[in-house]
């Protein structure tokens, strides 16, 4: 079955450590996204990529970094500069990039806890 | 400023009754509107979208949504609720500045047997 795989499901880190969240898709989608979800808030866009080797900052990119070396992979690194990293992180992909009407396909998320 | 509002944090409905989850939007240009559902500790799943055409849009799992341009609303509806419909529902609209989605805060739908 085609889909998006996020790993790990749960991740625990000490404050001051960088951590990388994995996102892989086999849907052959050009566009990929990282969102952060906090209780009582909508999704907030961290980074997005419309094509391999290119990505753009979203609304809350500070303290995060990404790479897009392969079409199917879009890893997110949460750096020690992120002030409040504990959250639920969602990766998504879509087939039409910037054309606007293609729905997003989501992974099942990674819950990151930093203590 | 472009925005999406879901005015109800939680909606409670008895099983078998009709349900409505409200969404209003503010966007410059034609609105592209979406509804997604999220079950606990899972990613979001696409339910339906409005791009153009009929104001009543039908989607997955028996859900439909009505686009109302004059009221700038896109309410999600279902004629007869199931306990399994209990979940978190998100409305979103396309931002024509960067082509990304603007999300509502979500509405928790609880269907009681």
PDB file of C-alpha atoms in Angstrom:
ATOM      1  CA  UNK A   1       0.000   0.000   0.000  1.00  0.00           C
ATOM      2  CA  UNK A   2       1.191   3.495  -0.782  1.00  0.00           C
ATOM      3  CA  UNK A   3       1.550   5.910   2.046  1.00  0.00           C
ATOM      4  CA  UNK A   4       3.699   7.994   4.345  1.00  0.00           C
ATOM      5  CA  UNK A   5       5.812   6.449   7.084  1.00  0.00           C
ATOM      6  CA  UNK A   6       6.995   8.478  10.030  1.00  0.00           C
ATOM      7  CA  UNK A   7       9.429   7.067  12.520  1.00  0.00           C
ATOM      8  CA  UNK A   8       9.758   6.696  15.377  1.00  0.00           C
ATOM      9  CA  UNK A   9       6.225   6.974  16.782  1.00  0.00           C
ATOM     10  CA  UNK A  10       7.526   8.215  20.141  1.00  0.00           C
ATOM     11  CA  UNK A  11      10.831   9.983  20.747  1.00  0.00           C
ATOM     12  CA  UNK A  12      12.358  11.163  23.996  1.00  0.00           C
ATOM     13  CA  UNK A  13      15.356  13.497  24.175  1.00  0.00           C
ATOM     14  CA  UNK A  14      17.206  15.560  26.692  1.00  0.00           C
ATOM     15  CA  UNK A  15      17.206  19.321  26.369  1.00  0.00           C
ATOM     16  CA  UNK A  16      20.118  20.574  24.308  1.00  0.00           C
ATOM     17  CA  UNK A  17      20.251  17.571  21.962  1.00  0.00           C
ATOM     18  CA  UNK A  18      19.392  17.705  18.288  1.00  0.00           C
ATOM     19  CA  UNK A  19      16.990  15.059  17.046  1.00  0.00           C
ATOM     20  CA  UNK A  20      15.960  13.974  13.545  1.00  0.00           C
ATOM     21  CA  UNK A  21      12.480  12.779  12.641  1.00  0.00           C
ATOM     22  CA  UNK A  22      12.118  10.534   9.630  1.00  0.00           C
ATOM     23  CA  UNK A  23       9.472  10.858   6.900  1.00  0.00           C
ATOM     24  CA  UNK A  24       9.323   8.578   3.860  1.00  0.00           C
ATOM     25  CA  UNK A  25       6.623   8.396   1.167  1.00  0.00           C
ATOM     26  CA  UNK A  26       6.050   5.969  -1.682  1.00  0.00           C
ATOM     27  CA  UNK A  27       3.219   7.921  -3.312  1.00  0.00           C
ATOM     28  CA  UNK A  28       5.534   9.513  -5.888  1.00  0.00           C
ATOM     29  CA  UNK A  29       4.423  12.932  -4.648  1.00  0.00           C
ATOM     30  CA  UNK A  30       6.509  15.981  -5.491  1.00  0.00           C
ATOM     31  CA  UNK A  31       5.517  18.093  -2.482  1.00  0.00           C
ATOM     32  CA  UNK A  32       6.215  17.277   1.163  1.00  0.00           C
ATOM     33  CA  UNK A  33       5.450  19.166   4.359  1.00  0.00           C
ATOM     34  CA  UNK A  34       6.212  19.226   8.061  1.00  0.00           C
ATOM     35  CA  UNK A  35       3.619  20.435  10.543  1.00  0.00           C
ATOM     36  CA  UNK A  36       3.626  20.846  14.269  1.00  0.00           C
ATOM     37  CA  UNK A  37       0.472  20.146  16.279  1.00  0.00           C
ATOM     38  CA  UNK A  38      -0.088  21.405  19.817  1.00  0.00           C
ATOM     39  CA  UNK A  39      -3.258  20.835  21.856  1.00  0.00           C
ATOM     40  CA  UNK A  40      -6.047  23.272  21.039  1.00  0.00           C
ATOM     41  CA  UNK A  41      -4.245  24.700  18.036  1.00  0.00           C
ATOM     42  CA  UNK A  42      -4.462  24.066  14.356  1.00  0.00           C
ATOM     43  CA  UNK A  43      -1.547  22.698  12.433  1.00  0.00           C
ATOM     44  CA  UNK A  44       1.385  25.047  12.005  1.00  0.00           C
ATOM     45  CA  UNK A  45       3.659  24.720   9.002  1.00  0.00           C
ATOM     46  CA  UNK A  46       7.358  24.295   9.747  1.00  0.00           C
ATOM     47  CA  UNK A  47       8.894  23.640   6.311  1.00  0.00           C
ATOM     48  CA  UNK A  48       7.715  22.514   2.930  1.00  0.00           C
ATOM     49  CA  UNK A  49       9.346  21.270  -0.236  1.00  0.00           C
ATOM     50  CA  UNK A  50       7.805  21.410  -3.702  1.00  0.00           C
ATOM     51  CA  UNK A  51      10.626  19.562  -5.424  1.00  0.00           C
ATOM     52  CA  UNK A  52      13.832  17.691  -4.686  1.00  0.00           C
ATOM     53  CA  UNK A  53      16.738  19.840  -3.470  1.00  0.00           C
ATOM     54  CA  UNK A  54      14.464  22.776  -2.726  1.00  0.00           C
ATOM     55  CA  UNK A  55      12.497  23.746   0.380  1.00  0.00           C
ATOM     56  CA  UNK A  56      10.913  26.806   1.950  1.00  0.00           C
ATOM     57  CA  UNK A  57      10.369  28.005   5.488  1.00  0.00           C
ATOM     58  CA  UNK A  58       6.884  27.869   6.866  1.00  0.00           C
ATOM     59  CA  UNK A  59       5.383  29.920   9.660  1.00  0.00           C
ATOM     60  CA  UNK A  60       7.475  28.487  12.505  1.00  0.00           C
ATOM     61  CA  UNK A  61      10.805  27.414  10.957  1.00  0.00           C
ATOM     62  CA  UNK A  62      13.062  28.806  13.688  1.00  0.00           C
ATOM     63  CA  UNK A  63      14.917  26.024  15.495  1.00  0.00           C
ATOM     64  CA  UNK A  64      14.210  23.453  12.778  1.00  0.00           C
ATOM     65  CA  UNK A  65      16.056  22.293   9.666  1.00  0.00           C
ATOM     66  CA  UNK A  66      15.210  19.972   6.766  1.00  0.00           C
ATOM     67  CA  UNK A  67      16.737  18.379   3.703  1.00  0.00           C
ATOM     68  CA  UNK A  68      15.220  17.008   0.498  1.00  0.00           C
ATOM     69  CA  UNK A  69      17.904  14.970  -1.221  1.00  0.00           C
ATOM     70  CA  UNK A  70      15.468  12.350  -2.489  1.00  0.00           C
ATOM     71  CA  UNK A  71      11.894  12.632  -3.706  1.00  0.00           C
ATOM     72  CA  UNK A  72      10.642  10.087  -1.199  1.00  0.00           C
ATOM     73  CA  UNK A  73      12.385  11.434   1.915  1.00  0.00           C
ATOM     74  CA  UNK A  74      12.011  14.671   3.898  1.00  0.00           C
ATOM     75  CA  UNK A  75      13.688  14.410   7.333  1.00  0.00           C
ATOM     76  CA  UNK A  76      13.175  17.101   9.970  1.00  0.00           C
ATOM     77  CA  UNK A  77      15.840  18.007  12.517  1.00  0.00           C
ATOM     78  CA  UNK A  78      14.723  19.656  15.730  1.00  0.00           C
ATOM     79  CA  UNK A  79      17.718  21.588  16.982  1.00  0.00           C
ATOM     80  CA  UNK A  80      18.631  22.757  20.459  1.00  0.00           C
ATOM     81  CA  UNK A  81      17.650  26.264  19.334  1.00  0.00           C
ATOM     82  CA  UNK A  82      13.965  25.316  19.303  1.00  0.00           C
ATOM     83  CA  UNK A  83      12.658  26.762  22.571  1.00  0.00           C
ATOM     84  CA  UNK A  84       9.669  24.484  23.081  1.00  0.00           C
ATOM     85  CA  UNK A  85      10.174  21.332  21.017  1.00  0.00           C
ATOM     86  CA  UNK A  86       7.781  18.999  22.822  1.00  0.00           C
ATOM     87  CA  UNK A  87       4.921  18.440  20.373  1.00  0.00           C
ATOM     88  CA  UNK A  88       3.281  16.097  17.885  1.00  0.00           C
ATOM     89  CA  UNK A  89       4.960  16.340  14.480  1.00  0.00           C
ATOM     90  CA  UNK A  90       3.140  15.454  11.283  1.00  0.00           C
ATOM     91  CA  UNK A  91       4.608  14.879   7.847  1.00  0.00           C
ATOM     92  CA  UNK A  92       2.447  15.145   4.729  1.00  0.00           C
ATOM     93  CA  UNK A  93       2.737  14.964   0.973  1.00  0.00           C
ATOM     94  CA  UNK A  94       0.660  16.065  -2.003  1.00  0.00           C
ATOM     95  CA  UNK A  95       0.711  15.333  -5.674  1.00  0.00           C
ATOM     96  CA  UNK A  96       0.246  18.704  -7.308  1.00  0.00           C
ATOM     97  CA  UNK A  97       2.544  21.003  -5.404  1.00  0.00           C
ATOM     98  CA  UNK A  98       1.509  24.600  -5.688  1.00  0.00           C
ATOM     99  CA  UNK A  99      -1.603  24.078  -7.810  1.00  0.00           C
ATOM    100  CA  UNK A 100      -3.729  24.332  -4.759  1.00  0.00           C
ATOM    101  CA  UNK A 101      -6.462  21.708  -4.930  1.00  0.00           C
ATOM    102  CA  UNK A 102      -4.667  18.461  -4.202  1.00  0.00           C
ATOM    103  CA  UNK A 103      -5.403  17.008  -0.748  1.00  0.00           C
ATOM    104  CA  UNK A 104      -2.628  16.252   1.686  1.00  0.00           C
ATOM    105  CA  UNK A 105      -1.747  12.709   2.701  1.00  0.00           C
ATOM    106  CA  UNK A 106      -0.463  12.467   6.262  1.00  0.00           C
ATOM    107  CA  UNK A 107       1.753  10.114   8.167  1.00  0.00           C
ATOM    108  CA  UNK A 108       0.749   8.955  11.657  1.00  0.00           C
ATOM    109  CA  UNK A 109       3.030  11.400  13.384  1.00  0.00           C
ATOM    110  CA  UNK A 110       5.943  11.404  15.800  1.00  0.00           C
ATOM    111  CA  UNK A 111       5.358  12.509  19.380  1.00  0.00           C
ATOM    112  CA  UNK A 112       8.527  14.201  20.613  1.00  0.00           C
ATOM    113  CA  UNK A 113       9.107  14.795  24.311  1.00  0.00           C
ATOM    114  CA  UNK A 114      12.090  16.852  25.422  1.00  0.00           C
ATOM    115  CA  UNK A 115      12.959  17.018  29.118  1.00  0.00           C
TER     116      UNK A 115
ATOM    117  CA  UNK B   1      -5.626  38.689   6.868  1.00  0.00           C
ATOM    118  CA  UNK B   2      -6.590  35.249   5.708  1.00  0.00           C
ATOM    119  CA  UNK B   3      -7.980  32.971   8.391  1.00  0.00           C
ATOM    120  CA  UNK B   4     -10.162  30.043   9.305  1.00  0.00           C
ATOM    121  CA  UNK B   5     -12.375  29.870  12.385  1.00  0.00           C
ATOM    122  CA  UNK B   6     -13.970  26.856  13.975  1.00  0.00           C
ATOM    123  CA  UNK B   7     -16.118  28.494  16.628  1.00  0.00           C
ATOM    124  CA  UNK B   8     -16.838  25.363  18.660  1.00  0.00           C
ATOM    125  CA  UNK B   9     -14.103  23.548  20.567  1.00  0.00           C
ATOM    126  CA  UNK B  10     -16.403  20.571  21.066  1.00  0.00           C
ATOM    127  CA  UNK B  11     -19.683  19.330  19.645  1.00  0.00           C
ATOM    128  CA  UNK B  12     -21.768  16.650  21.356  1.00  0.00           C
ATOM    129  CA  UNK B  13     -24.366  14.690  19.385  1.00  0.00           C
ATOM    130  CA  UNK B  14     -26.428  11.623  20.146  1.00  0.00           C
ATOM    131  CA  UNK B  15     -25.932   8.653  17.857  1.00  0.00           C
ATOM    132  CA  UNK B  16     -28.414   8.697  14.987  1.00  0.00           C
ATOM    133  CA  UNK B  17     -28.934  12.453  15.125  1.00  0.00           C
ATOM    134  CA  UNK B  18     -27.687  14.827  12.441  1.00  0.00           C
ATOM    135  CA  UNK B  19     -24.410  16.589  13.115  1.00  0.00           C
ATOM    136  CA  UNK B  20     -22.911  19.901  12.032  1.00  0.00           C
ATOM    137  CA  UNK B  21     -19.365  21.114  12.585  1.00  0.00           C
ATOM    138  CA  UNK B  22     -18.970  24.785  11.769  1.00  0.00           C
ATOM    139  CA  UNK B  23     -16.254  26.559   9.802  1.00  0.00           C
ATOM    140  CA  UNK B  24     -15.977  30.138   8.594  1.00  0.00           C
ATOM    141  CA  UNK B  25     -13.183  31.586   6.530  1.00  0.00           C
ATOM    142  CA  UNK B  26     -11.643  34.812   5.339  1.00  0.00           C
ATOM    143  CA  UNK B  27      -9.540  34.721   2.185  1.00  0.00           C
ATOM    144  CA  UNK B  28      -8.741  36.985  -0.719  1.00  0.00           C
ATOM    145  CA  UNK B  29      -9.547  35.344  -4.012  1.00  0.00           C
ATOM    146  CA  UNK B  30     -11.515  32.177  -4.653  1.00  0.00           C
ATOM    147  CA  UNK B  31     -11.652  29.931  -1.594  1.00  0.00           C
ATOM    148  CA  UNK B  32     -10.314  26.401  -1.827  1.00  0.00           C
ATOM    149  CA  UNK B  33     -11.725  24.717   1.274  1.00  0.00           C
ATOM    150  CA  UNK B  34     -10.965  21.370   2.882  1.00  0.00           C
ATOM    151  CA  UNK B  35     -12.127  19.180   5.764  1.00  0.00           C
ATOM    152  CA  UNK B  36      -9.881  16.633   7.458  1.00  0.00           C
ATOM    153  CA  UNK B  37     -10.481  14.217  10.334  1.00  0.00           C
ATOM    154  CA  UNK B  38      -7.980  13.045  12.952  1.00  0.00           C
ATOM    155  CA  UNK B  39      -8.367  10.020  15.193  1.00  0.00           C
ATOM    156  CA  UNK B  40      -6.323   9.859  18.446  1.00  0.00           C
ATOM    157  CA  UNK B  41      -2.568   9.652  17.933  1.00  0.00           C
ATOM    158  CA  UNK B  42      -2.955   9.429  14.161  1.00  0.00           C
ATOM    159  CA  UNK B  43      -2.374  11.668  11.192  1.00  0.00           C
ATOM    160  CA  UNK B  44      -5.125  13.570   9.462  1.00  0.00           C
ATOM    161  CA  UNK B  45      -7.316  12.032   6.794  1.00  0.00           C
ATOM    162  CA  UNK B  46      -8.866  13.989   3.940  1.00  0.00           C
ATOM    163  CA  UNK B  47     -12.691  14.064   3.971  1.00  0.00           C
ATOM    164  CA  UNK B  48     -13.744  16.457   1.221  1.00  0.00           C
ATOM    165  CA  UNK B  49     -12.960  19.685  -0.581  1.00  0.00           C
ATOM    166  CA  UNK B  50     -14.672  22.574  -2.314  1.00  0.00           C
ATOM    167  CA  UNK B  51     -12.905  24.080  -5.304  1.00  0.00           C
ATOM    168  CA  UNK B  52     -15.731  25.227  -7.569  1.00  0.00           C
ATOM    169  CA  UNK B  53     -19.147  24.085  -8.726  1.00  0.00           C
ATOM    170  CA  UNK B  54     -21.998  22.770  -6.582  1.00  0.00           C
ATOM    171  CA  UNK B  55     -22.246  24.306  -3.154  1.00  0.00           C
ATOM    172  CA  UNK B  56     -22.988  20.911  -1.590  1.00  0.00           C
ATOM    173  CA  UNK B  57     -19.911  18.714  -1.597  1.00  0.00           C
ATOM    174  CA  UNK B  58     -20.045  15.017  -0.740  1.00  0.00           C
ATOM    175  CA  UNK B  59     -17.083  13.258   0.803  1.00  0.00           C
ATOM    176  CA  UNK B  60     -15.907  10.158   2.614  1.00  0.00           C
ATOM    177  CA  UNK B  61     -17.787   8.223   5.328  1.00  0.00           C
ATOM    178  CA  UNK B  62     -21.142   9.855   4.503  1.00  0.00           C
ATOM    179  CA  UNK B  63     -19.982  13.394   5.272  1.00  0.00           C
ATOM    180  CA  UNK B  64     -20.933  16.413   3.207  1.00  0.00           C
ATOM    181  CA  UNK B  65     -20.256  20.124   3.447  1.00  0.00           C
ATOM    182  CA  UNK B  66     -22.143  23.165   2.304  1.00  0.00           C
ATOM    183  CA  UNK B  67     -20.290  26.120   0.842  1.00  0.00           C
ATOM    184  CA  UNK B  68     -22.008  29.452   1.490  1.00  0.00           C
ATOM    185  CA  UNK B  69     -20.252  32.348  -0.175  1.00  0.00           C
ATOM    186  CA  UNK B  70     -22.378  35.099   1.351  1.00  0.00           C
ATOM    187  CA  UNK B  71     -21.793  33.802   4.865  1.00  0.00           C
ATOM    188  CA  UNK B  72     -18.194  32.742   4.115  1.00  0.00           C
ATOM    189  CA  UNK B  73     -18.917  29.375   5.693  1.00  0.00           C
ATOM    190  CA  UNK B  74     -18.160  25.746   4.911  1.00  0.00           C
ATOM    191  CA  UNK B  75     -19.973  23.676   7.533  1.00  0.00           C
ATOM    192  CA  UNK B  76     -19.467  19.925   7.714  1.00  0.00           C
ATOM    193  CA  UNK B  77     -22.604  17.815   8.040  1.00  0.00           C
ATOM    194  CA  UNK B  78     -23.811  14.252   8.321  1.00  0.00           C
ATOM    195  CA  UNK B  79     -27.460  13.174   8.407  1.00  0.00           C
ATOM    196  CA  UNK B  80     -27.041  10.423  11.005  1.00  0.00           C
ATOM    197  CA  UNK B  81     -24.081  10.322  13.396  1.00  0.00           C
ATOM    198  CA  UNK B  82     -22.199   7.173  14.345  1.00  0.00           C
ATOM    199  CA  UNK B  83     -20.178   6.615  17.518  1.00  0.00           C
ATOM    200  CA  UNK B  84     -17.218   5.923  15.240  1.00  0.00           C
ATOM    201  CA  UNK B  85     -17.463   9.515  13.920  1.00  0.00           C
ATOM    202  CA  UNK B  86     -16.047  10.706  17.249  1.00  0.00           C
ATOM    203  CA  UNK B  87     -12.776  12.426  16.364  1.00  0.00           C
ATOM    204  CA  UNK B  88     -11.095  15.797  15.857  1.00  0.00           C
ATOM    205  CA  UNK B  89     -12.167  17.676  12.735  1.00  0.00           C
ATOM    206  CA  UNK B  90     -10.153  20.372  10.993  1.00  0.00           C
ATOM    207  CA  UNK B  91     -11.222  22.909   8.403  1.00  0.00           C
ATOM    208  CA  UNK B  92      -8.586  24.485   6.144  1.00  0.00           C
ATOM    209  CA  UNK B  93      -8.425  27.065   3.358  1.00  0.00           C
ATOM    210  CA  UNK B  94      -5.773  27.628   0.725  1.00  0.00           C
ATOM    211  CA  UNK B  95      -3.582  30.691   1.259  1.00  0.00           C
ATOM    212  CA  UNK B  96      -2.989  32.204  -2.177  1.00  0.00           C
ATOM    213  CA  UNK B  97       0.095  34.010  -0.935  1.00  0.00           C
ATOM    214  CA  UNK B  98       2.201  30.879  -0.529  1.00  0.00           C
ATOM    215  CA  UNK B  99      -0.280  28.200  -1.699  1.00  0.00           C
ATOM    216  CA  UNK B 100      -0.186  26.539   1.706  1.00  0.00           C
ATOM    217  CA  UNK B 101      -3.135  25.676   3.927  1.00  0.00           C
ATOM    218  CA  UNK B 102      -4.418  27.818   6.765  1.00  0.00           C
ATOM    219  CA  UNK B 103      -5.891  25.574   9.455  1.00  0.00           C
ATOM    220  CA  UNK B 104      -8.672  26.028  11.944  1.00  0.00           C
ATOM    221  CA  UNK B 105      -7.983  25.052  15.564  1.00  0.00           C
ATOM    222  CA  UNK B 106     -10.089  21.919  15.281  1.00  0.00           C
ATOM    223  CA  UNK B 107     -13.419  20.779  16.710  1.00  0.00           C
ATOM    224  CA  UNK B 108     -13.721  17.700  18.871  1.00  0.00           C
ATOM    225  CA  UNK B 109     -16.813  15.751  17.888  1.00  0.00           C
ATOM    226  CA  UNK B 110     -18.236  13.389  20.486  1.00  0.00           C
ATOM    227  CA  UNK B 111     -21.030  11.029  19.482  1.00  0.00           C
ATOM    228  CA  UNK B 112     -22.814   9.463  22.450  1.00  0.00           C
ATOM    229  CA  UNK B 113     -24.560   6.083  22.158  1.00  0.00           C
TER     230      UNK B 113
END
